[in-house]
Amino acid sequence: MAESLRVLWYAARRSTPLPLGTVPPISSLLQLSEASDLNRSLRHNPAHVVVVELDSGRATQLLRELAHEWPEVGLVAFGADEQLPAAYAAGAHEVLSATLAADPSAMVDVIARAARRGRVAGEAVGSAEPDFGLLGSSKPMQQVRELISKLAVSSATVLVRGETGTGKELVAKAIHDQSRKSSGPFVPLHAAALPHELLESELFGYERGAFTGATTAKPGRVELAAGGSLFLDEIAEISASVQTKLLRLLQEREFSRLGATRTLKTDTRFITATHRNLELMAERGEFRQDLLYRLNVLTVWLPPLRARREDIGELAEHFLGRFAAQRGEPKLSLEPAALAALGANRWPGNVRELANVLERLSVLTSGGVIREADVRAELEGRGAFTTQPSKAGAEPRADFTTTHAPASSVRPLKDHLQKAERAALLRALERAKGNRTIAARLLGVGRRTLYTKLEEHDLL
């Protein structure tokens, strides 16, 4: 969550105020002008994100060093549009243009995404086995890893499919890292996180004067991913007009910036992902059938956690070890009954939800051992996620009954509110069949507010 992020801002020879200085969701912001100070700060008080201003030749080299020495730290490059491709190639997880820096909420979104991708990269590097960060020794996961190795040698478009929280971006990054384009940038773009009117310009870029406010030309993510891979997450959410342009891009390997008269070629590899039924959407006319054919050349289906319950123990050990290392404390152990309780849960949020539950347990549990009662109390306290299958058509609900409850079971009011908010988000997504625009309308909020809430509850 953005509220807990600690950010270091490296700005060589900069004396003007930072645009982040007035953004309240960043809990800690430190401006540094010397690389030695930056490394010293990371050693003694690790940050979630480092923002590097591209104002000198030292900046890209610093990004490379940080990506190598601190893989778990999210890296954001801040600078002019023409500098951003080199920043991606040097290891930046996200880029921040001057336009985005002027929008506090957009800037916080960029920094939060970089923090999340830094955590993912750190987990992958910290794993002793070549599992691409996708843990699990079950047969389904073995098959996924084998398939990743086979698909990586091809340059064809890949469609990664699976429920929310199964690790689709991990698969995309693994395919890139094992491919011939691994030396090029891996550029992600979450299609659902941007309004439709901004997605096209973010994807293809624009020329100066293309629209009001376009004072300079800007390359899109397709250009930034040149020589590497472009990962389009939530591909089902793109508008009809963007679908048409994306189809041409995949067919002809060429595109135009908004407002441009010339055509650009690209050697970018495309990896897309969705949790929605694209075939059904195509039948309803919501998604182009010909685009589906182009996207679905090679497919990876990720199994939900309930289909590989034997991996829960291995995943739990990994997450508990990671959380303990982050706090500098001994790792908690799971008693067999506690592991059985985890194994019996439905896990609609999949591995991401499991990680969240274990992180909470690692903080709240005392005595060095997580017991069955601890697990059940946590799972039941989350309201929407119980250890029993829900009845057909039943909506997730939170139980606020406190009659005859012991004082020790009373939770703070904010916990109940968070639980109710999460349940409402899940109900809206279920009724909207995963369509974020419709879900926002059902909840009576804007798309940006919806995505902020989804990220707060790890539902993206």
Short mmCIF file of C-alpha atoms in Angstrom, two decimals:
data_model
loop_
_atom_site.label_atom_id
_atom_site.label_comp_id
_atom_site.label_asym_id
_atom_site.label_seq_id
_atom_site.Cartn_x
_atom_site.Cartn_y
_atom_site.Cartn_z
CA MET A 1 0.00 0.00 0.00
CA ALA A 2 1.20 3.49 -0.80
CA GLU A 3 0.75 4.67 2.80
CA SER A 4 3.74 2.62 4.00
CA LEU A 5 6.17 3.35 1.17
CA ARG A 6 9.60 4.77 1.88
CA VAL A 7 11.07 6.49 -1.16
CA LEU A 8 14.60 7.68 -1.88
CA TRP A 9 14.97 10.30 -4.61
CA TYR A 10 18.39 10.54 -6.26
CA ALA A 11 18.89 13.87 -8.02
CA ALA A 12 22.40 14.86 -9.01
CA ARG A 13 22.88 18.65 -9.14
CA ARG A 14 19.23 19.42 -8.38
CA SER A 15 18.20 22.31 -6.19
CA THR A 16 14.53 22.85 -7.11
CA PRO A 17 11.78 21.42 -4.89
CA LEU A 18 10.74 17.85 -5.60
CA PRO A 19 7.23 17.29 -6.98
CA LEU A 20 6.79 14.47 -4.46
CA GLY A 21 7.27 16.79 -1.53
CA THR A 22 3.56 17.51 -1.18
CA VAL A 23 2.23 13.99 -1.73
CA PRO A 24 0.93 12.70 1.64
CA PRO A 25 0.60 8.95 0.88
CA ILE A 26 4.40 8.59 0.78
CA SER A 27 5.33 7.94 4.38
CA SER A 28 9.01 8.84 4.02
CA LEU A 29 10.86 10.73 1.30
CA LEU A 30 14.57 11.46 1.31
CA GLN A 31 16.35 13.46 -1.38
CA LEU A 32 19.95 12.49 -2.08
CA SER A 33 22.51 13.96 -4.47
CA GLU A 34 25.42 11.56 -3.90
CA ALA A 35 25.43 7.90 -4.93
CA SER A 36 27.41 7.05 -1.80
CA ASP A 37 24.64 8.53 0.35
CA LEU A 38 22.09 6.52 -1.59
CA ASN A 39 23.88 3.22 -1.00
CA ARG A 40 24.51 4.08 2.64
CA SER A 41 20.83 4.81 3.17
CA LEU A 42 19.81 1.54 1.49
CA ARG A 43 22.18 -0.42 3.74
CA HIS A 44 21.04 1.13 7.00
CA ASN A 45 17.38 1.87 6.34
CA PRO A 46 16.18 0.00 3.22
CA ALA A 47 13.66 1.75 0.99
CA HIS A 48 10.80 0.33 -1.03
CA VAL A 49 11.48 2.54 -4.05
CA VAL A 50 14.35 4.60 -5.45
CA VAL A 51 13.53 7.35 -7.95
CA VAL A 52 16.52 8.21 -10.14
CA GLU A 53 16.47 11.46 -12.10
CA LEU A 54 17.95 11.04 -15.57
CA ASP A 55 19.91 14.26 -15.42
CA SER A 56 23.42 12.90 -15.97
CA GLY A 57 25.30 10.04 -17.61
CA ARG A 58 25.72 8.58 -14.15
CA ALA A 59 21.98 7.97 -13.81
CA THR A 60 21.63 4.98 -16.16
CA GLN A 61 24.76 3.36 -14.73
CA LEU A 62 23.35 3.87 -11.25
CA LEU A 63 20.13 2.14 -12.31
CA ARG A 64 22.14 -0.87 -13.50
CA GLU A 65 24.04 -1.03 -10.22
CA LEU A 66 20.89 -0.74 -8.13
CA ALA A 67 19.11 -3.42 -10.17
CA HIS A 68 22.06 -5.76 -9.54
CA GLU A 69 22.76 -4.95 -5.88
CA TRP A 70 19.21 -4.27 -4.67
CA PRO A 71 16.84 -6.44 -6.78
CA GLU A 72 14.07 -6.15 -4.18
CA VAL A 73 13.93 -2.34 -4.47
CA GLY A 74 11.52 -0.82 -6.98
CA LEU A 75 13.29 1.47 -9.45
CA VAL A 76 11.62 4.48 -11.06
CA ALA A 77 13.35 6.63 -13.69
CA PHE A 78 12.30 10.29 -13.84
CA GLY A 79 13.24 12.36 -16.85
CA ALA A 80 12.58 13.48 -20.39
CA ASP A 81 10.70 11.16 -22.73
CA GLU A 82 13.69 10.53 -24.97
CA GLN A 83 15.70 9.26 -21.98
CA LEU A 84 13.15 6.67 -20.87
CA PRO A 85 14.02 3.78 -23.27
CA ALA A 86 17.59 3.70 -21.95
CA ALA A 87 16.25 3.74 -18.40
CA TYR A 88 14.11 0.66 -19.04
CA ALA A 89 17.10 -1.10 -20.57
CA ALA A 90 19.17 -0.20 -17.48
CA GLY A 91 16.70 -1.90 -15.13
CA ALA A 92 13.98 0.61 -14.24
CA HIS A 93 10.67 -1.03 -13.29
CA GLU A 94 8.64 2.09 -14.07
CA VAL A 95 9.24 5.46 -15.69
CA LEU A 96 7.91 8.80 -14.55
CA SER A 97 7.53 11.59 -17.09
CA ALA A 98 7.11 15.24 -16.20
CA THR A 99 3.42 14.98 -17.11
CA LEU A 100 2.80 12.17 -14.63
CA ALA A 101 4.91 13.88 -11.97
CA ALA A 102 2.48 16.80 -12.08
CA ASP A 103 -0.39 14.48 -11.10
CA PRO A 104 0.13 13.33 -7.47
CA SER A 105 -2.28 10.39 -7.67
CA ALA A 106 -0.77 9.10 -10.93
CA MET A 107 2.71 9.50 -9.50
CA VAL A 108 1.85 7.52 -6.39
CA ASP A 109 0.38 4.77 -8.59
CA VAL A 110 3.66 4.55 -10.53
CA ILE A 111 5.70 4.36 -7.34
CA ALA A 112 3.38 1.74 -5.80
CA ARG A 113 3.65 -0.44 -8.92
CA ALA A 114 7.45 -0.14 -8.86
CA ALA A 115 7.49 -1.22 -5.21
CA ARG A 116 5.38 -4.27 -6.04
CA ARG A 117 7.60 -5.26 -8.97
CA GLY A 118 10.69 -4.81 -6.84
CA ARG A 119 9.26 -7.27 -4.30
CA VAL A 120 8.54 -9.76 -7.07
CA ALA A 121 12.07 -9.42 -8.47
CA GLY A 122 13.56 -9.84 -5.01
CA GLU A 123 11.61 -13.04 -4.42
CA ALA A 124 12.75 -14.48 -7.74
CA VAL A 125 16.42 -13.68 -7.03
CA GLY A 126 16.16 -15.00 -3.48
CA SER A 127 14.90 -18.40 -4.61
CA ALA A 128 17.59 -21.08 -4.74
CA GLU A 129 15.83 -23.04 -7.49
CA PRO A 130 15.29 -21.94 -11.11
CA ASP A 131 11.55 -21.65 -10.58
CA PHE A 132 11.24 -18.19 -12.15
CA GLY A 133 9.67 -17.02 -8.88
CA LEU A 134 6.77 -19.45 -9.42
CA LEU A 135 6.95 -21.71 -6.40
CA GLY A 136 5.41 -25.14 -6.12
CA SER A 137 6.48 -28.73 -6.80
CA SER A 138 3.00 -29.94 -7.78
CA LYS A 139 2.51 -31.45 -11.22
CA PRO A 140 0.55 -28.41 -12.51
CA MET A 141 3.38 -26.04 -11.58
CA GLN A 142 6.03 -28.35 -13.00
CA GLN A 143 4.11 -28.29 -16.27
CA VAL A 144 3.91 -24.49 -16.15
CA ARG A 145 7.67 -24.15 -15.71
CA GLU A 146 8.34 -26.64 -18.51
CA LEU A 147 5.99 -24.74 -20.79
CA ILE A 148 7.66 -21.42 -19.96
CA SER A 149 11.03 -22.84 -21.03
CA LYS A 150 9.56 -24.03 -24.33
CA LEU A 151 7.72 -20.78 -25.11
CA ALA A 152 10.70 -18.61 -24.26
CA VAL A 153 12.71 -19.72 -27.30
CA SER A 154 9.94 -18.54 -29.63
CA SER A 155 9.23 -14.91 -30.56
CA ALA A 156 5.48 -15.50 -30.99
CA THR A 157 2.85 -13.65 -28.97
CA VAL A 158 1.93 -15.30 -25.66
CA LEU A 159 -1.38 -15.08 -23.81
CA VAL A 160 -1.16 -15.83 -20.07
CA ARG A 161 -4.51 -16.84 -18.59
CA GLY A 162 -5.58 -17.48 -15.03
CA GLU A 163 -7.48 -16.09 -12.09
CA THR A 164 -6.48 -12.96 -10.22
CA GLY A 165 -3.54 -13.58 -7.90
CA THR A 166 -2.10 -16.63 -9.70
CA GLY A 167 1.09 -14.87 -10.85
CA LYS A 168 0.51 -13.91 -14.48
CA GLU A 169 3.10 -11.12 -14.44
CA LEU A 170 5.64 -13.54 -12.96
CA VAL A 171 5.08 -15.84 -15.94
CA ALA A 172 5.45 -12.96 -18.40
CA LYS A 173 8.72 -11.87 -16.79
CA ALA A 174 9.98 -15.46 -16.74
CA ILE A 175 9.28 -15.86 -20.45
CA HIS A 176 11.16 -12.61 -21.15
CA ASP A 177 14.12 -13.56 -18.95
CA GLN A 178 14.51 -16.91 -20.71
CA SER A 179 14.10 -15.50 -24.21
CA ARG A 180 16.56 -14.15 -26.76
CA LYS A 181 15.28 -10.68 -25.90
CA SER A 182 16.29 -10.94 -22.24
CA SER A 183 18.96 -8.26 -22.70
CA GLY A 184 16.25 -5.84 -23.81
CA PRO A 185 13.73 -4.09 -21.54
CA PHE A 186 10.68 -5.75 -20.00
CA VAL A 187 8.00 -3.08 -20.13
CA PRO A 188 4.69 -3.73 -18.32
CA LEU A 189 1.44 -1.88 -18.90
CA HIS A 190 -1.70 -2.54 -16.84
CA ALA A 191 -4.46 -1.83 -19.35
CA ALA A 192 -7.20 -1.64 -16.72
CA ALA A 193 -5.33 0.89 -14.58
CA LEU A 194 -5.66 3.67 -17.15
CA PRO A 195 -8.76 5.40 -18.52
CA HIS A 196 -9.50 4.39 -22.10
CA GLU A 197 -8.67 7.87 -23.39
CA LEU A 198 -5.16 7.70 -21.88
CA LEU A 199 -4.37 4.08 -22.68
CA GLU A 200 -3.93 4.70 -26.41
CA SER A 201 -1.42 7.52 -25.94
CA GLU A 202 0.42 5.56 -23.25
CA LEU A 203 0.66 2.53 -25.53
CA PHE A 204 1.52 4.18 -28.85
CA GLY A 205 2.86 7.58 -27.80
CA TYR A 206 1.99 10.92 -29.38
CA GLU A 207 3.44 13.82 -31.35
CA ARG A 208 3.58 17.41 -30.22
CA GLY A 209 0.21 19.09 -30.76
CA ALA A 210 -1.68 15.78 -31.10
CA PHE A 211 -4.14 17.02 -28.48
CA THR A 212 -4.52 19.81 -25.95
CA GLY A 213 -1.63 19.64 -23.51
CA ALA A 214 0.70 17.67 -25.81
CA THR A 215 3.49 20.26 -25.73
CA THR A 216 6.21 17.73 -26.59
CA ALA A 217 6.37 14.40 -28.40
CA LYS A 218 6.34 11.29 -26.24
CA PRO A 219 7.24 7.67 -27.08
CA GLY A 220 4.73 5.01 -26.04
CA ARG A 221 5.35 1.75 -24.26
CA VAL A 222 5.69 -0.06 -27.60
CA GLU A 223 8.72 2.10 -28.43
CA LEU A 224 10.13 1.83 -24.93
CA ALA A 225 10.03 -1.96 -25.23
CA ALA A 226 12.03 -2.00 -28.49
CA GLY A 227 14.35 -5.00 -28.53
CA GLY A 228 12.59 -6.49 -25.51
CA SER A 229 9.12 -7.53 -24.37
CA LEU A 230 5.91 -5.58 -23.79
CA PHE A 231 3.57 -7.07 -21.20
CA LEU A 232 -0.05 -5.97 -21.54
CA ASP A 233 -1.94 -7.02 -18.44
CA GLU A 234 -5.77 -7.15 -18.33
CA ILE A 235 -5.95 -7.13 -22.13
CA ALA A 236 -9.72 -7.69 -21.99
CA GLU A 237 -10.22 -4.14 -20.68
CA ILE A 238 -8.97 -2.26 -23.75
CA SER A 239 -11.47 -0.25 -25.80
CA ALA A 240 -12.66 -1.14 -29.31
CA SER A 241 -10.51 1.57 -30.91
CA VAL A 242 -7.37 0.37 -29.15
CA GLN A 243 -8.23 -3.22 -30.11
CA THR A 244 -8.23 -2.19 -33.76
CA LYS A 245 -4.84 -0.47 -33.51
CA LEU A 246 -3.37 -3.33 -31.52
CA LEU A 247 -4.53 -5.79 -34.19
CA ARG A 248 -2.70 -3.82 -36.86
CA LEU A 249 0.38 -3.68 -34.65
CA LEU A 250 0.41 -7.46 -34.21
CA GLN A 251 -0.29 -8.15 -37.89
CA GLU A 252 2.03 -5.64 -39.53
CA ARG A 253 4.51 -5.00 -36.72
CA GLU A 254 4.04 -1.29 -37.30
CA PHE A 255 2.17 1.57 -35.65
CA SER A 256 1.87 5.34 -35.55
CA ARG A 257 1.99 7.77 -32.66
CA LEU A 258 -1.12 9.84 -32.08
CA GLY A 259 -1.02 12.84 -34.40
CA ALA A 260 1.78 11.37 -36.53
CA THR A 261 1.87 10.89 -40.29
CA ARG A 262 4.77 8.46 -40.39
CA THR A 263 4.71 4.76 -39.53
CA LEU A 264 7.14 3.15 -37.10
CA LYS A 265 8.32 -0.47 -37.11
CA THR A 266 8.84 -2.55 -33.97
CA ASP A 267 10.66 -5.75 -33.05
CA THR A 268 8.98 -5.92 -29.64
CA ARG A 269 7.68 -9.25 -28.36
CA PHE A 270 4.14 -9.10 -27.00
CA ILE A 271 2.97 -10.95 -23.91
CA THR A 272 -0.58 -10.38 -22.74
CA ALA A 273 -2.64 -11.60 -19.80
CA THR A 274 -6.25 -11.78 -18.66
CA HIS A 275 -8.45 -13.44 -16.07
CA ARG A 276 -11.56 -13.09 -18.23
CA ASN A 277 -13.17 -15.40 -20.79
CA LEU A 278 -12.10 -13.81 -24.08
CA GLU A 279 -13.97 -16.37 -26.16
CA LEU A 280 -17.24 -15.47 -24.48
CA MET A 281 -16.48 -11.77 -24.86
CA ALA A 282 -15.83 -12.33 -28.57
CA GLU A 283 -19.17 -14.11 -28.95
CA ARG A 284 -20.90 -11.13 -27.31
CA GLY A 285 -19.09 -8.67 -29.57
CA GLU A 286 -17.11 -7.19 -26.67
CA PHE A 287 -13.73 -8.32 -28.00
CA ARG A 288 -12.51 -8.67 -31.59
CA GLN A 289 -12.40 -12.28 -32.73
CA ASP A 290 -9.46 -11.63 -35.09
CA LEU A 291 -7.52 -9.97 -32.28
CA LEU A 292 -8.16 -12.98 -30.06
CA TYR A 293 -6.63 -15.22 -32.74
CA ARG A 294 -3.56 -12.99 -32.87
CA LEU A 295 -3.14 -12.93 -29.10
CA ASN A 296 -3.80 -16.61 -28.53
CA VAL A 297 -0.87 -17.97 -30.58
CA LEU A 298 0.82 -19.49 -27.53
CA THR A 299 -1.08 -19.88 -24.27
CA VAL A 300 -0.12 -20.47 -20.65
CA TRP A 301 -2.93 -21.46 -18.31
CA LEU A 302 -2.07 -20.84 -14.66
CA PRO A 303 -3.82 -23.15 -12.19
CA PRO A 304 -5.68 -21.61 -9.24
CA LEU A 305 -4.31 -22.37 -5.81
CA ARG A 306 -7.24 -24.68 -5.02
CA ALA A 307 -6.08 -26.92 -7.91
CA ARG A 308 -2.62 -27.34 -6.38
CA ARG A 309 -3.25 -27.42 -2.66
CA GLU A 310 -0.16 -29.59 -2.13
CA ASP A 311 1.92 -26.46 -2.84
CA ILE A 312 0.45 -24.51 0.08
CA GLY A 313 2.98 -25.87 2.56
CA GLU A 314 5.93 -24.91 0.35
CA LEU A 315 4.45 -21.50 -0.35
CA ALA A 316 3.77 -20.92 3.35
CA GLU A 317 7.37 -21.78 4.26
CA HIS A 318 8.65 -19.39 1.61
CA PHE A 319 6.44 -16.49 2.64
CA LEU A 320 7.01 -16.94 6.38
CA GLY A 321 10.77 -17.03 5.77
CA ARG A 322 10.59 -13.88 3.68
CA PHE A 323 8.50 -11.95 6.20
CA ALA A 324 10.79 -12.99 9.05
CA ALA A 325 13.87 -11.87 7.12
CA GLN A 326 12.26 -8.51 6.40
CA ARG A 327 11.70 -7.92 10.12
CA GLY A 328 14.97 -9.47 11.24
CA GLU A 329 13.16 -12.00 13.42
CA PRO A 330 13.14 -15.83 13.64
CA LYS A 331 10.80 -17.55 11.20
CA LEU A 332 7.50 -18.75 12.61
CA SER A 333 6.58 -22.41 12.24
CA LEU A 334 3.20 -23.85 11.30
CA GLU A 335 1.70 -26.63 13.36
CA PRO A 336 0.23 -29.45 11.20
CA ALA A 337 -3.36 -28.52 12.06
CA ALA A 338 -2.70 -24.92 11.04
CA LEU A 339 -1.34 -26.07 7.69
CA ALA A 340 -4.40 -28.27 7.25
CA ALA A 341 -6.65 -25.27 7.90
CA LEU A 342 -4.79 -23.30 5.23
CA GLY A 343 -5.15 -26.22 2.86
CA ALA A 344 -8.91 -26.38 3.40
CA ASN A 345 -9.51 -22.75 2.48
CA ARG A 346 -10.97 -21.87 -0.95
CA TRP A 347 -8.41 -19.09 -1.69
CA PRO A 348 -10.38 -17.12 -4.28
CA GLY A 349 -7.51 -14.60 -4.25
CA ASN A 350 -5.01 -17.43 -4.88
CA VAL A 351 -1.31 -17.06 -3.99
CA ARG A 352 -1.59 -13.31 -3.44
CA GLU A 353 -4.30 -13.84 -0.84
CA LEU A 354 -2.31 -16.61 0.86
CA ALA A 355 0.69 -14.29 1.11
CA ASN A 356 -1.45 -11.56 2.66
CA VAL A 357 -2.92 -13.92 5.26
CA LEU A 358 0.52 -15.25 6.21
CA GLU A 359 1.98 -11.77 6.47
CA ARG A 360 -0.77 -10.76 8.87
CA LEU A 361 -0.29 -13.96 10.90
CA SER A 362 3.46 -13.41 11.04
CA VAL A 363 2.86 -10.00 12.63
CA LEU A 364 0.07 -10.92 15.03
CA THR A 365 1.16 -14.39 16.18
CA SER A 366 3.24 -14.72 19.34
CA GLY A 367 5.11 -17.71 20.70
CA GLY A 368 6.95 -18.69 17.54
CA VAL A 369 4.26 -21.09 16.32
CA ILE A 370 1.17 -20.43 14.19
CA ARG A 371 -1.60 -22.66 15.49
CA GLU A 372 -4.86 -23.82 13.97
CA ALA A 373 -6.84 -21.36 16.08
CA ASP A 374 -4.73 -18.48 14.75
CA VAL A 375 -5.37 -19.49 11.15
CA ARG A 376 -9.10 -20.00 11.62
CA ALA A 377 -9.49 -16.70 13.44
CA GLU A 378 -7.70 -14.88 10.63
CA LEU A 379 -9.63 -16.60 7.84
CA GLU A 380 -12.99 -16.12 9.50
CA GLY A 381 -12.12 -12.53 10.31
CA ARG A 382 -11.72 -11.76 6.62
CA GLY A 383 -15.47 -12.33 6.14
CA ALA A 384 -15.52 -13.13 2.43
CA PHE A 385 -13.04 -15.98 2.74
CA THR A 386 -14.16 -18.95 4.82
CA THR A 387 -12.86 -22.48 5.10
CA GLN A 388 -16.12 -23.87 3.70
CA PRO A 389 -17.29 -23.65 0.09
CA SER A 390 -19.90 -20.96 -0.39
CA LYS A 391 -23.42 -21.86 -1.44
CA ALA A 392 -24.24 -21.38 -5.09
CA GLY A 393 -25.14 -17.78 -5.73
CA ALA A 394 -24.31 -16.71 -2.19
CA GLU A 395 -22.64 -13.37 -1.80
CA PRO A 396 -19.62 -12.89 0.45
CA ARG A 397 -20.55 -11.14 3.63
CA ALA A 398 -18.94 -9.95 6.80
CA ASP A 399 -20.23 -11.15 10.15
CA PHE A 400 -20.32 -8.28 12.62
CA THR A 401 -22.13 -10.21 15.37
CA THR A 402 -20.53 -9.51 18.73
CA THR A 403 -23.19 -10.94 21.04
CA HIS A 404 -21.56 -13.00 23.82
CA ALA A 405 -18.18 -12.54 22.18
CA PRO A 406 -15.22 -12.42 24.56
CA ALA A 407 -13.45 -9.09 24.86
CA SER A 408 -10.29 -10.53 23.28
CA SER A 409 -12.19 -11.24 20.04
CA VAL A 410 -13.34 -7.63 19.53
CA ARG A 411 -11.52 -6.06 16.59
CA PRO A 412 -10.89 -2.36 15.98
CA LEU A 413 -13.58 -0.58 13.99
CA LYS A 414 -11.18 0.05 11.06
CA ASP A 415 -10.71 -3.72 10.66
CA HIS A 416 -14.47 -4.19 10.30
CA LEU A 417 -14.65 -1.33 7.81
CA GLN A 418 -11.81 -2.78 5.73
CA LYS A 419 -13.50 -6.17 5.81
CA ALA A 420 -16.81 -4.72 4.63
CA GLU A 421 -15.07 -2.68 1.92
CA ARG A 422 -13.27 -5.74 0.59
CA ALA A 423 -16.52 -7.73 0.56
CA ALA A 424 -18.26 -4.93 -1.35
CA LEU A 425 -15.46 -4.86 -3.93
CA LEU A 426 -15.69 -8.62 -4.42
CA ARG A 427 -19.48 -8.50 -4.78
CA ALA A 428 -19.26 -5.72 -7.37
CA LEU A 429 -16.60 -7.57 -9.39
CA GLU A 430 -18.65 -10.75 -9.27
CA ARG A 431 -21.83 -9.03 -10.44
CA ALA A 432 -19.91 -7.19 -13.16
CA LYS A 433 -18.27 -10.46 -14.26
CA GLY A 434 -14.86 -8.90 -13.78
CA ASN A 435 -15.55 -5.73 -15.78
CA ARG A 436 -13.92 -2.95 -13.76
CA THR A 437 -15.87 -0.15 -15.45
CA ILE A 438 -19.22 -1.75 -14.59
CA ALA A 439 -18.01 -2.57 -11.06
CA ALA A 440 -17.07 1.09 -10.50
CA ARG A 441 -20.53 2.12 -11.71
CA LEU A 442 -22.21 -0.36 -9.36
CA LEU A 443 -20.21 1.01 -6.42
CA GLY A 444 -20.88 4.61 -7.41
CA VAL A 445 -17.19 5.54 -7.64
CA GLY A 446 -14.83 6.57 -10.43
CA ARG A 447 -12.46 4.13 -12.14
CA ARG A 448 -9.40 5.68 -10.47
CA THR A 449 -10.99 5.29 -7.02
CA LEU A 450 -11.89 1.68 -7.80
CA TYR A 451 -8.34 0.79 -8.84
CA THR A 452 -6.92 2.50 -5.77
CA LYS A 453 -9.20 0.41 -3.56
CA LEU A 454 -8.44 -2.79 -5.49
CA GLU A 455 -4.73 -2.19 -5.01
CA GLU A 456 -5.19 -1.46 -1.30
CA HIS A 457 -6.91 -4.83 -0.91
CA ASP A 458 -4.49 -6.64 -3.27
CA LEU A 459 -7.29 -7.50 -5.70
CA LEU A 460 -5.64 -6.19 -8.89
#
